[in-house]
CSV table of C-alpha atoms (C1' of nucleotides) in Angstrom, one decimal:
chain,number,residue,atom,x,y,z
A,606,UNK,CA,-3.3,57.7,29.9
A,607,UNK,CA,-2.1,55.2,27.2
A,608,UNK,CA,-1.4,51.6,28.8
A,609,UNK,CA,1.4,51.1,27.0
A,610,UNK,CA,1.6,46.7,27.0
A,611,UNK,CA,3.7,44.7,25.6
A,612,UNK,CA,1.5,42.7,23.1
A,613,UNK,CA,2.5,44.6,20.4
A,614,UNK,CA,1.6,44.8,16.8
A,615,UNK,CA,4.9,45.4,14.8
A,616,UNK,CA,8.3,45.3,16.3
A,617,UNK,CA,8.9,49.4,16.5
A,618,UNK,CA,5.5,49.8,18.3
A,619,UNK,CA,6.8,46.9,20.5
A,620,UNK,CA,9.7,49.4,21.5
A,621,UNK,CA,7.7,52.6,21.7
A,622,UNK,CA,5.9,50.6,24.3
A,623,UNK,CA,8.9,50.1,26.1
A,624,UNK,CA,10.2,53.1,25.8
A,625,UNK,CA,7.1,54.4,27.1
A,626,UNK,CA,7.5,52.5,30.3
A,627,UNK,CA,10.9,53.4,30.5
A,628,UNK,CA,10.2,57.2,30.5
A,629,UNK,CA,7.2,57.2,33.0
A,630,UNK,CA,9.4,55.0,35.3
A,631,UNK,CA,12.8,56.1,35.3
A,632,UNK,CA,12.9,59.5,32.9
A,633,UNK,CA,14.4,60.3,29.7
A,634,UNK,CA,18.4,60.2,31.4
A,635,UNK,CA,16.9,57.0,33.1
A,636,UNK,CA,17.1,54.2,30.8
A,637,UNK,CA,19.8,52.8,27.8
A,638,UNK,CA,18.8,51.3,23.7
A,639,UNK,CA,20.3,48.1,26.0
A,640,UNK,CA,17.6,48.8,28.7
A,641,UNK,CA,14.9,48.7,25.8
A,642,UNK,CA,16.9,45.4,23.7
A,643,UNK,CA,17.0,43.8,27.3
A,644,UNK,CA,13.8,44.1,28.4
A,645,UNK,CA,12.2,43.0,24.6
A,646,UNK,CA,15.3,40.6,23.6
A,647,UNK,CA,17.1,41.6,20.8
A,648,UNK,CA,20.3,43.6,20.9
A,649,UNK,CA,20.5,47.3,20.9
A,650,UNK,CA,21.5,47.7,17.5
A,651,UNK,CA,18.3,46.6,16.3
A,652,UNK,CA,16.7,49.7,18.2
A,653,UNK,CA,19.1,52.1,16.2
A,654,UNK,CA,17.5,50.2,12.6
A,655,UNK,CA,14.1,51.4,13.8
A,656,UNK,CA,14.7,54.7,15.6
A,657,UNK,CA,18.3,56.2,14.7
A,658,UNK,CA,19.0,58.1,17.4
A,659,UNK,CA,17.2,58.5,20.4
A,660,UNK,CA,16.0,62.0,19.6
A,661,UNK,CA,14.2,60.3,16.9
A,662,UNK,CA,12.6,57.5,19.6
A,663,UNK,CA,12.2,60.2,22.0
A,664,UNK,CA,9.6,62.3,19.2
A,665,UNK,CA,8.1,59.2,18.3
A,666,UNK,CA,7.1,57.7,21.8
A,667,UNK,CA,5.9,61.4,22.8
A,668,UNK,CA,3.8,61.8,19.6
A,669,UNK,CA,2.3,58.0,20.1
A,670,UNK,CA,1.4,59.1,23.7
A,671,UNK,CA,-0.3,62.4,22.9
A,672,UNK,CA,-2.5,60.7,20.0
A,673,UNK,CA,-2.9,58.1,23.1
A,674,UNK,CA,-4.1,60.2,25.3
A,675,UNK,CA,-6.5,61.5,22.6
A,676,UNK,CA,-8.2,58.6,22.3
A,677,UNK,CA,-8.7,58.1,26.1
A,678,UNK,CA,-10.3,61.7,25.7
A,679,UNK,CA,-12.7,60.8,23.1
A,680,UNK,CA,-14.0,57.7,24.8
A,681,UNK,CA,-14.1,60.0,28.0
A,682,UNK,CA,-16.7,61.9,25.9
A,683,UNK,CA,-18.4,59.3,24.7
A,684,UNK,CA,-18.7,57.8,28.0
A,685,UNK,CA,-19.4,60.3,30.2
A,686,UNK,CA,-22.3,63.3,29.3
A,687,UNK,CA,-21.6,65.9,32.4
A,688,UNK,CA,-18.7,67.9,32.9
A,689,UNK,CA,-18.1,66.5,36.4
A,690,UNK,CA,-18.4,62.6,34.9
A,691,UNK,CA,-15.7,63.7,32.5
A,692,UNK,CA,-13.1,65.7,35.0
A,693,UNK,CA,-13.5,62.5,37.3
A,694,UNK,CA,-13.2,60.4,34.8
A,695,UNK,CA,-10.1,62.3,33.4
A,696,UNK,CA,-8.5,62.5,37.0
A,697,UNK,CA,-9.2,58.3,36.6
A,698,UNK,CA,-6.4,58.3,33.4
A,699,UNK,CA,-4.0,59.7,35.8
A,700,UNK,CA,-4.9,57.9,39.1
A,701,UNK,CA,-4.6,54.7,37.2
A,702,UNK,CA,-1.1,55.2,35.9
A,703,UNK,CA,0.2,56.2,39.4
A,704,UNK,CA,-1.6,54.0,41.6
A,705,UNK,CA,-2.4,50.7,39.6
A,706,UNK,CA,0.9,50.6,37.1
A,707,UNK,CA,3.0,52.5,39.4
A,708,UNK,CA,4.1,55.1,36.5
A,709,UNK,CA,3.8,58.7,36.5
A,710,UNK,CA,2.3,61.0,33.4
A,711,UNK,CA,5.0,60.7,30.8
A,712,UNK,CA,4.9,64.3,29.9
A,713,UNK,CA,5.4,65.4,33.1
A,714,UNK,CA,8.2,63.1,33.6
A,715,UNK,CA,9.8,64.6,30.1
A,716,UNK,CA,8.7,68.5,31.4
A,717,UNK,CA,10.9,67.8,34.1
A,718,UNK,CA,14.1,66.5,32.3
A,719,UNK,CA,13.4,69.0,29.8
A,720,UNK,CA,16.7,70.9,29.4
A,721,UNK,CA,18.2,67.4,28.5
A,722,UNK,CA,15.7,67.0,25.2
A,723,UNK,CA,16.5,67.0,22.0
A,724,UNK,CA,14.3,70.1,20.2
A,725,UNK,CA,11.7,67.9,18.4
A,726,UNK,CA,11.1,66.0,21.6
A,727,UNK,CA,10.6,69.8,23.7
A,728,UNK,CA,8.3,70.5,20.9
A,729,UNK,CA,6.2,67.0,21.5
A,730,UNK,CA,6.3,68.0,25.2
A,731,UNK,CA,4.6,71.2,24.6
A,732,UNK,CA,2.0,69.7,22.1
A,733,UNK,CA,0.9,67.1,24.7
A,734,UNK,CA,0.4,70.3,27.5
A,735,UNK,CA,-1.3,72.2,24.7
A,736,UNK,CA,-3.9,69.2,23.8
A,737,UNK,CA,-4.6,68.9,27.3
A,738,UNK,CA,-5.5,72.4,28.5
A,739,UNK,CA,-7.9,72.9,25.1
A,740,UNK,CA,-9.9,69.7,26.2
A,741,UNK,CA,-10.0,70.7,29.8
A,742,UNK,CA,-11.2,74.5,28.8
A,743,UNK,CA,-13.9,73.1,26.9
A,744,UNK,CA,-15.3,70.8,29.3
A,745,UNK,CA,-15.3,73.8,32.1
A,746,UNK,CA,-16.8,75.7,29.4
A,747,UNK,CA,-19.4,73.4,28.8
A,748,UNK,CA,-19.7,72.6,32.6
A,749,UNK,CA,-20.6,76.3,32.8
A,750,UNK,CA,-23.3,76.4,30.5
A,751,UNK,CA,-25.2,73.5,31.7
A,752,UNK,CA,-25.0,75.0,35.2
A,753,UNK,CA,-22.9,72.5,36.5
A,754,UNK,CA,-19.7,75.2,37.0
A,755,UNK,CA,-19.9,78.6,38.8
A,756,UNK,CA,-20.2,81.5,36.2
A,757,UNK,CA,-17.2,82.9,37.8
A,758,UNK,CA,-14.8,80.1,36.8
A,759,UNK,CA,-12.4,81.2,34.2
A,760,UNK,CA,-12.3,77.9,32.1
A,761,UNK,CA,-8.7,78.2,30.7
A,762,UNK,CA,-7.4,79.3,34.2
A,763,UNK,CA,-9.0,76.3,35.6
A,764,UNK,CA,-8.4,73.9,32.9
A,765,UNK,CA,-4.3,75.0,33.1
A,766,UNK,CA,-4.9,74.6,37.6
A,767,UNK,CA,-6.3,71.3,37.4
A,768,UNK,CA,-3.6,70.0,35.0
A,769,UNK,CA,-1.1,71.2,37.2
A,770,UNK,CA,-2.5,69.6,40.2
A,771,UNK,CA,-2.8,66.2,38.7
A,772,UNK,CA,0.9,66.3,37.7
A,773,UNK,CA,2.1,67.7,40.9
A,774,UNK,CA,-0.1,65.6,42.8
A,775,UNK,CA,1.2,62.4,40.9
A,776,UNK,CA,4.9,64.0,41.8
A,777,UNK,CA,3.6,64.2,45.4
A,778,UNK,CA,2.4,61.0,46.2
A,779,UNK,CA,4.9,59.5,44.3
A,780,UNK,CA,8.1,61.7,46.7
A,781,UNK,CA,5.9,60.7,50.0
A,782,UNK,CA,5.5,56.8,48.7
A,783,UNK,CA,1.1,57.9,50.0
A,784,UNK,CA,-0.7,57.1,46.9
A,785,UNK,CA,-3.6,58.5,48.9
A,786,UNK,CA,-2.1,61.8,48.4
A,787,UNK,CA,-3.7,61.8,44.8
A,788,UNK,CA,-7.2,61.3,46.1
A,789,UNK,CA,-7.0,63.8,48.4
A,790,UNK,CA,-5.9,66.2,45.9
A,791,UNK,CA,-7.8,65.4,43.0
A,792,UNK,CA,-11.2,65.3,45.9
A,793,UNK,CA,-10.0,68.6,47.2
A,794,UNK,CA,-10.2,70.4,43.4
A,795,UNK,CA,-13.0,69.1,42.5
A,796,UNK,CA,-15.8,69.3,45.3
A,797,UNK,CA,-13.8,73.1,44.7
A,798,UNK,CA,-14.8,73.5,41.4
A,799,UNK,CA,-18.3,71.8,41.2
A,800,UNK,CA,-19.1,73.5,45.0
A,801,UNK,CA,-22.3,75.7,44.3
A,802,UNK,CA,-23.8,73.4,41.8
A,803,UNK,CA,-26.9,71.5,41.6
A,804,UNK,CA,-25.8,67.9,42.1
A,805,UNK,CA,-22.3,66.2,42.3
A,806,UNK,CA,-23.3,63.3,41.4
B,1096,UNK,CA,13.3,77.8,48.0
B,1097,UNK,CA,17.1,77.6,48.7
B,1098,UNK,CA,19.3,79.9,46.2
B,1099,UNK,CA,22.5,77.9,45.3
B,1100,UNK,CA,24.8,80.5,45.0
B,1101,UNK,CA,28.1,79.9,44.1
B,1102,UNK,CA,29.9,81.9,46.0
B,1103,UNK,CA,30.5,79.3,49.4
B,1104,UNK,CA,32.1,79.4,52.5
B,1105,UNK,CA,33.7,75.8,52.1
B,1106,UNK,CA,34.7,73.9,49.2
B,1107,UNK,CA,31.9,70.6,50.1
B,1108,UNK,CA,29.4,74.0,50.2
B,1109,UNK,CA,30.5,75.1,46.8
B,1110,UNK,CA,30.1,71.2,45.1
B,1111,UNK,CA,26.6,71.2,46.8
B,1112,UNK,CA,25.3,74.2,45.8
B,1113,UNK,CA,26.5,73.5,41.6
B,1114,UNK,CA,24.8,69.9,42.5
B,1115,UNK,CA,21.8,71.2,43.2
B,1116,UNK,CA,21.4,73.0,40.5
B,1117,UNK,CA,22.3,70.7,38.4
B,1118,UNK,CA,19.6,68.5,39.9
B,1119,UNK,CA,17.0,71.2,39.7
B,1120,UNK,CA,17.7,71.8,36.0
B,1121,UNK,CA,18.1,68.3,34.6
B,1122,UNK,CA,17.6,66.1,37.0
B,1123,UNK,CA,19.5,63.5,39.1
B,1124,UNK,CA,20.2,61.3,36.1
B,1125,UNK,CA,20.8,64.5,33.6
B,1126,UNK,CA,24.5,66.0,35.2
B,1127,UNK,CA,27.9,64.0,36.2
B,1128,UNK,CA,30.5,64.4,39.0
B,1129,UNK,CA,32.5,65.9,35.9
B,1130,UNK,CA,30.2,68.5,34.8
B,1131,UNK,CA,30.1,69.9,38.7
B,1132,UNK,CA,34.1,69.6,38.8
B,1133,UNK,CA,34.4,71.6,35.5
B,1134,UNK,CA,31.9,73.9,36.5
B,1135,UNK,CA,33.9,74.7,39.9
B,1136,UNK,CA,37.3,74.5,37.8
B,1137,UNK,CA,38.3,70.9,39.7
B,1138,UNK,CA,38.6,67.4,39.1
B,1139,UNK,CA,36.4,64.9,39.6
B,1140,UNK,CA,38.4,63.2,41.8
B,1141,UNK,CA,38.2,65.6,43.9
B,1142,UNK,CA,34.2,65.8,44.4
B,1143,UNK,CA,34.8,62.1,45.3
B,1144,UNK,CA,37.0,63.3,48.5
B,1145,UNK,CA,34.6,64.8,49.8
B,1146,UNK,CA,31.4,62.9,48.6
B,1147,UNK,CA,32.5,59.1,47.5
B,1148,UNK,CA,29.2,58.3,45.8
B,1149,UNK,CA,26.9,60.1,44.0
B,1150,UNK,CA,24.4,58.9,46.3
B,1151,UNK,CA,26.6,60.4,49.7
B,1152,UNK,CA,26.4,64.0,47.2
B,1153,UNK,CA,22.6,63.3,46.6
B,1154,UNK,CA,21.5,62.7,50.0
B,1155,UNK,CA,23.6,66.0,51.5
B,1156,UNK,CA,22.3,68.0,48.9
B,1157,UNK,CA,18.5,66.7,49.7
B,1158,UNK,CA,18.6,67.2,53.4
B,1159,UNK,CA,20.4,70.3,52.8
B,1160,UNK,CA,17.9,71.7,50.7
B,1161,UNK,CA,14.8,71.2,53.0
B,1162,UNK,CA,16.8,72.7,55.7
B,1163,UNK,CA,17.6,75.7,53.7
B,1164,UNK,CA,13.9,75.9,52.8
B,1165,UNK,CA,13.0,76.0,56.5
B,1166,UNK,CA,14.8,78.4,57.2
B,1167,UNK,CA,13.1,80.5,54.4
B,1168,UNK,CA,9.6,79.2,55.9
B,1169,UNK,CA,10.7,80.5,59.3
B,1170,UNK,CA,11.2,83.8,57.4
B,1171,UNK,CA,8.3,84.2,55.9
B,1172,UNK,CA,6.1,83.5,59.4
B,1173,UNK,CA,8.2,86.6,60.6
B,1174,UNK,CA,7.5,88.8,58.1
B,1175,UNK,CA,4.2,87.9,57.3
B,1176,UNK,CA,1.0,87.7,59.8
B,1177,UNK,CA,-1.8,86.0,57.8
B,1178,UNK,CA,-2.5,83.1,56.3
B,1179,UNK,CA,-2.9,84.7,53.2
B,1180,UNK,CA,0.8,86.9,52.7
B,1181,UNK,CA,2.2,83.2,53.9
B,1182,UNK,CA,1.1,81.4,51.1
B,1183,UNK,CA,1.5,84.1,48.7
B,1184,UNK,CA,4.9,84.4,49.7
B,1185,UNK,CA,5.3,81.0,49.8
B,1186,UNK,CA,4.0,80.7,46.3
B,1187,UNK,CA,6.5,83.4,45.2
B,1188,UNK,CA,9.4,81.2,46.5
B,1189,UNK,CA,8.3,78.4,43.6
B,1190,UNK,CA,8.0,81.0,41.3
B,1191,UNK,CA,11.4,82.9,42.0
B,1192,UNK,CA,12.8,79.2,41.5
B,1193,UNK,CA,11.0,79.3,38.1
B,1194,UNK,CA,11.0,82.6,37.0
B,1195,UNK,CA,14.0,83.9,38.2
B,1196,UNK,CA,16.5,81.2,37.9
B,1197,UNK,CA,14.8,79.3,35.5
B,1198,UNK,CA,14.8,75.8,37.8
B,1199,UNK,CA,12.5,73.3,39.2
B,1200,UNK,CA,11.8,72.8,42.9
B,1201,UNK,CA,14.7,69.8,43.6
B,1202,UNK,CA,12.5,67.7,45.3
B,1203,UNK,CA,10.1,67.2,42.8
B,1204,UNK,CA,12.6,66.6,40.3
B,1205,UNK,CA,13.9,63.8,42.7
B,1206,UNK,CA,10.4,62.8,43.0
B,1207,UNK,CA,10.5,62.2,39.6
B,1208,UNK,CA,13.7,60.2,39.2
B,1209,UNK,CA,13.0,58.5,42.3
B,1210,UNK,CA,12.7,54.8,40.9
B,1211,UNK,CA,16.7,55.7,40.2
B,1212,UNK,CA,17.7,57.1,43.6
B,1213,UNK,CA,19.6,55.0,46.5
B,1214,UNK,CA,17.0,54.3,49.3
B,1215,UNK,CA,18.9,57.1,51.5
B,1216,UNK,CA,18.0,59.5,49.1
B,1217,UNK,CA,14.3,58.5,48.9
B,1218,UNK,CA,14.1,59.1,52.3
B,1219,UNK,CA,15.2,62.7,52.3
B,1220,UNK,CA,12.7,63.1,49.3
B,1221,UNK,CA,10.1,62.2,51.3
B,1222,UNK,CA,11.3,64.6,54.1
B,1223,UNK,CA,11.3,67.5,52.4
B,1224,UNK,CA,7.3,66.9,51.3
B,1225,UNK,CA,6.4,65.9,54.8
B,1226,UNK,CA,7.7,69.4,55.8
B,1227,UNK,CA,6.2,71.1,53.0
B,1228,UNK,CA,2.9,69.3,54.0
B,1229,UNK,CA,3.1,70.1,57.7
B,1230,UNK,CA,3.9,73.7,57.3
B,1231,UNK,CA,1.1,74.5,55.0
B,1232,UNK,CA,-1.0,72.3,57.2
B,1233,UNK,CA,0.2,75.4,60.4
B,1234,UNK,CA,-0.8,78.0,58.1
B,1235,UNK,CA,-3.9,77.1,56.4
B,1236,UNK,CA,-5.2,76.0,60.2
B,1237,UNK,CA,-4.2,79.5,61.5
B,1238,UNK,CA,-5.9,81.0,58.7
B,1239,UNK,CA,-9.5,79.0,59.9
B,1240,UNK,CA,-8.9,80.5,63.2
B,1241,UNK,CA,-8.7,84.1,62.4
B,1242,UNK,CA,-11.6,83.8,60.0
B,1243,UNK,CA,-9.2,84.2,56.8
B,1244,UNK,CA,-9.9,80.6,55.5
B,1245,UNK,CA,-13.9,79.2,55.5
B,1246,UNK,CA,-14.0,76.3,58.1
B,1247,UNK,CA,-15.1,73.9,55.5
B,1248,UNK,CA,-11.8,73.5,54.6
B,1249,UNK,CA,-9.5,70.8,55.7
B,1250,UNK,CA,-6.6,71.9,56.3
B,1251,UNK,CA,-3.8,68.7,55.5
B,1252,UNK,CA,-6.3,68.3,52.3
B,1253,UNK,CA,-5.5,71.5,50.9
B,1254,UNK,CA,-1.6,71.5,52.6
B,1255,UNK,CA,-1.2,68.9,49.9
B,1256,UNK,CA,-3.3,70.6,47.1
B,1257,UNK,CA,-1.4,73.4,47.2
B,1258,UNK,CA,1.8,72.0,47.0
B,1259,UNK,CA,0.7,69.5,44.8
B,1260,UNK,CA,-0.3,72.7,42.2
B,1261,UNK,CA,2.4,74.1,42.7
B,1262,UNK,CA,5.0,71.7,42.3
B,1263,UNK,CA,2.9,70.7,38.8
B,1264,UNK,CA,2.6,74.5,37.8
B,1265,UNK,CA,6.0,74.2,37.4
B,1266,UNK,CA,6.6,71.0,35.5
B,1267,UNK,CA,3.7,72.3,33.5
B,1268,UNK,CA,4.9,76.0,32.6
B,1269,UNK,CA,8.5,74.2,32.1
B,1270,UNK,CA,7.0,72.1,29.6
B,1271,UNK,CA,5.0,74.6,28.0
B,1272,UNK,CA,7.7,77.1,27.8
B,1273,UNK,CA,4.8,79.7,29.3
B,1274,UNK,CA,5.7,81.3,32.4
B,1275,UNK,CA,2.1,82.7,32.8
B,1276,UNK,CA,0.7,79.7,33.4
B,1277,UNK,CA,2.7,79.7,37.1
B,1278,UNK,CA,0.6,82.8,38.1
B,1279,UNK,CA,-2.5,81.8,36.6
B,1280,UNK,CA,-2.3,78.4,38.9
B,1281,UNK,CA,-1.4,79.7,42.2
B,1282,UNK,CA,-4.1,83.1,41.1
B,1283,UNK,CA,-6.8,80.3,41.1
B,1284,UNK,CA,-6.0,78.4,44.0
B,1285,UNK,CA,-5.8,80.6,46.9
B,1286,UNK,CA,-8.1,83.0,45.5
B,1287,UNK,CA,-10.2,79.7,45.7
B,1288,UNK,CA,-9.2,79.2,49.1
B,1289,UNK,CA,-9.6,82.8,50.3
B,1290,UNK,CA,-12.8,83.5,48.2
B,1291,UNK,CA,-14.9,83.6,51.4
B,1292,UNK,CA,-13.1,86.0,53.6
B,1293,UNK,CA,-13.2,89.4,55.2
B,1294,UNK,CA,-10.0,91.1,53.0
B,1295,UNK,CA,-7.9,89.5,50.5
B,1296,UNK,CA,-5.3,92.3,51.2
C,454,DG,C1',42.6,68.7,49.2
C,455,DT,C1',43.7,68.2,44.7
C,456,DC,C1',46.0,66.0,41.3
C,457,DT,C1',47.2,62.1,37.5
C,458,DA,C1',46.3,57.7,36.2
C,459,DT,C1',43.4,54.2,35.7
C,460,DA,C1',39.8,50.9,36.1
C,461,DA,C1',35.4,48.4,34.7
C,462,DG,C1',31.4,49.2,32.9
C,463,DA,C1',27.8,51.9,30.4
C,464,DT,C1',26.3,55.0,26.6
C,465,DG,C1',24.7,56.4,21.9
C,466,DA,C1',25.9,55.2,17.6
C,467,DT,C1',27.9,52.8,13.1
C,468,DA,C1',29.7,49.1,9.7
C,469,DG,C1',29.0,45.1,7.7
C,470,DA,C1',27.6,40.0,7.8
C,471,DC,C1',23.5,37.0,7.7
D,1201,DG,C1',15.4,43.1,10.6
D,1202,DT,C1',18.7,41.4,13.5
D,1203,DC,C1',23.1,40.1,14.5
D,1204,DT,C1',28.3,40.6,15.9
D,1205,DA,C1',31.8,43.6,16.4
D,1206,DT,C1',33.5,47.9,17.3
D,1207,DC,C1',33.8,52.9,18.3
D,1208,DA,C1',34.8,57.0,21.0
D,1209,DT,C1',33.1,58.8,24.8
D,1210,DC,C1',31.2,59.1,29.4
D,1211,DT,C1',30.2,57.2,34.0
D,1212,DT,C1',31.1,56.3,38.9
D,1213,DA,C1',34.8,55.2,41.5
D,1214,DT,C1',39.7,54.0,43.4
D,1215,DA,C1',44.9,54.3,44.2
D,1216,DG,C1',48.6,56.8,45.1
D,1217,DA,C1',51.7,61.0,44.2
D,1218,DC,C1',52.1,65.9,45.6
DNA sequence: GTCTATAAGATGATAGAC
DNA sequence: GTCTATCATCTTATAGAC
């Protein structure tokens, strides 16, 4: 899950990054251009020079996070070599943004206030679900060749399953104020899903 | 999960039930005291007589909303004797909520927005899971009694999973415009839950 | 209970100076 | 690129008439 900081590279990057925050925190109906100018301080004009409307910032910030997110996958891979490293690792990205920065998945904050986006942005949304199931579904699948996954695990049912219960369980934890919620969910799917292997370890 | 309908006994009925779903289509932050008066043909004066803030309206329609679920919990424990009709029935009230009326459970779009609720509001957030969580904590206990469930299972772990997945199922078929992928969630989770059993009638 | 009128402030957005 | 100034509109909320 991108970290979204503040030590920023040009200006509109600098806002993306707050408008990032802003999202995860508060939603897409949550937070004002003067919220953003505030928190960086300029005035919220200068937003409207780098993104004209918010539709257009909303698209941008969604896209940023998805290509993010990519890169977190990539070094997941590169990092990690069995399929129950890399789900663990991957349930990490999301633990992380709820329990050490206090934010919840920014697509699943934007799924929520969907009906209020702007097309493009709904489209971004969908991309960012879409990424995530493929990369799930292939490391079940591979899970399941090296014996690590129960033959009768459908990869793409299980990919969509544990997607869902990391967002809801963010969502959860997040309603009760128990960040150990997330553990306990995250724990409960995966000892699940890795139950009849040969080592969890 | 609560219906909404519009056609109410009292007039503070009728301004909660258009509240809620508004709130469970775009969020607390997404809708206005005059989009509900125009939707009801008033004022929005008027919505103020009988809730001053929006934060008076947010935490009637919260506690509201787990009492109405309640009573639909109580329902389904009288028309259904195992564990396994009660949580496909209770699944089916998510996905009616979905499906059907094309809305989000209201508490986990509160979750969501919670960083912008008033603290009374939080707190009937948090009810509403804690009742969720108890519930399916009764049910998934009964079903380790009667065999349905294998023993190994902890009951308040998968209480929350399964809420958890369910309340992300939806944010994530939402955001993927796929209404499949709600069925292929809750498919995979209690069949993973039952998997062990005498008769998953 | 509902209305009109009104307030004080926020919102997304634009025009034009520097 | 960022500013000031301004905009029309929306937001929650109140006062007082009917």
């Amino acid at each position: 899950m991108p970290t979204a900081e503040n030590a920023s590279a040009s200006r509109s990057e600098e806002i993306l990054s707050v408008a990032q925050n802003f999202i995860q925190s508060r939603g897409y109906n949550g937070f004002s251009y003067r919220d953003i100018a505030a928190e960086i301080g300029i005035k919220s004009a200068s937003i409207h020079y780098h993104f004209p409307t918010k539709g257009d910032l909303g698209k941008a910030v969604t896209a940023r996070y998805t290509e993010q997110f990519g890169k977190q996958l990539q070094r997941i891979e590169a990092s990690a070599d069995t399929a129950h490293e890399r789900l663990k690792k991957y349930a990490t990205l999301f633990r992380d943004t709820l329990i050490e920065r206090h934010l919840l998945c920014m697509c699943g904050m934007l799924a929520g206030d969907i009906e209020t986006l702007p097309e493009l942005v709904k489209l971004e949304v969908a991309h960012f679900f879409e990424a995530q199931q493929q990369w799930l579904t292939g490391v079940i699948t591979t899970g399941k060749t090296t014996g690590e996954i129960s033959p009768a695990i459908t990869a793409a049912a299980w990919a969509t399953t544990l997607l869902a219960a990391l967002e809801g369980a963010m969502l959860v934890s997040r309603g009760l104020d128990q960040n150990d919620q997330f553990d306990i969910v995250t724990d409960a799917l995966l000892s699940s899903l890795f139950k009849s292997s040969k080592t969890n370890s």
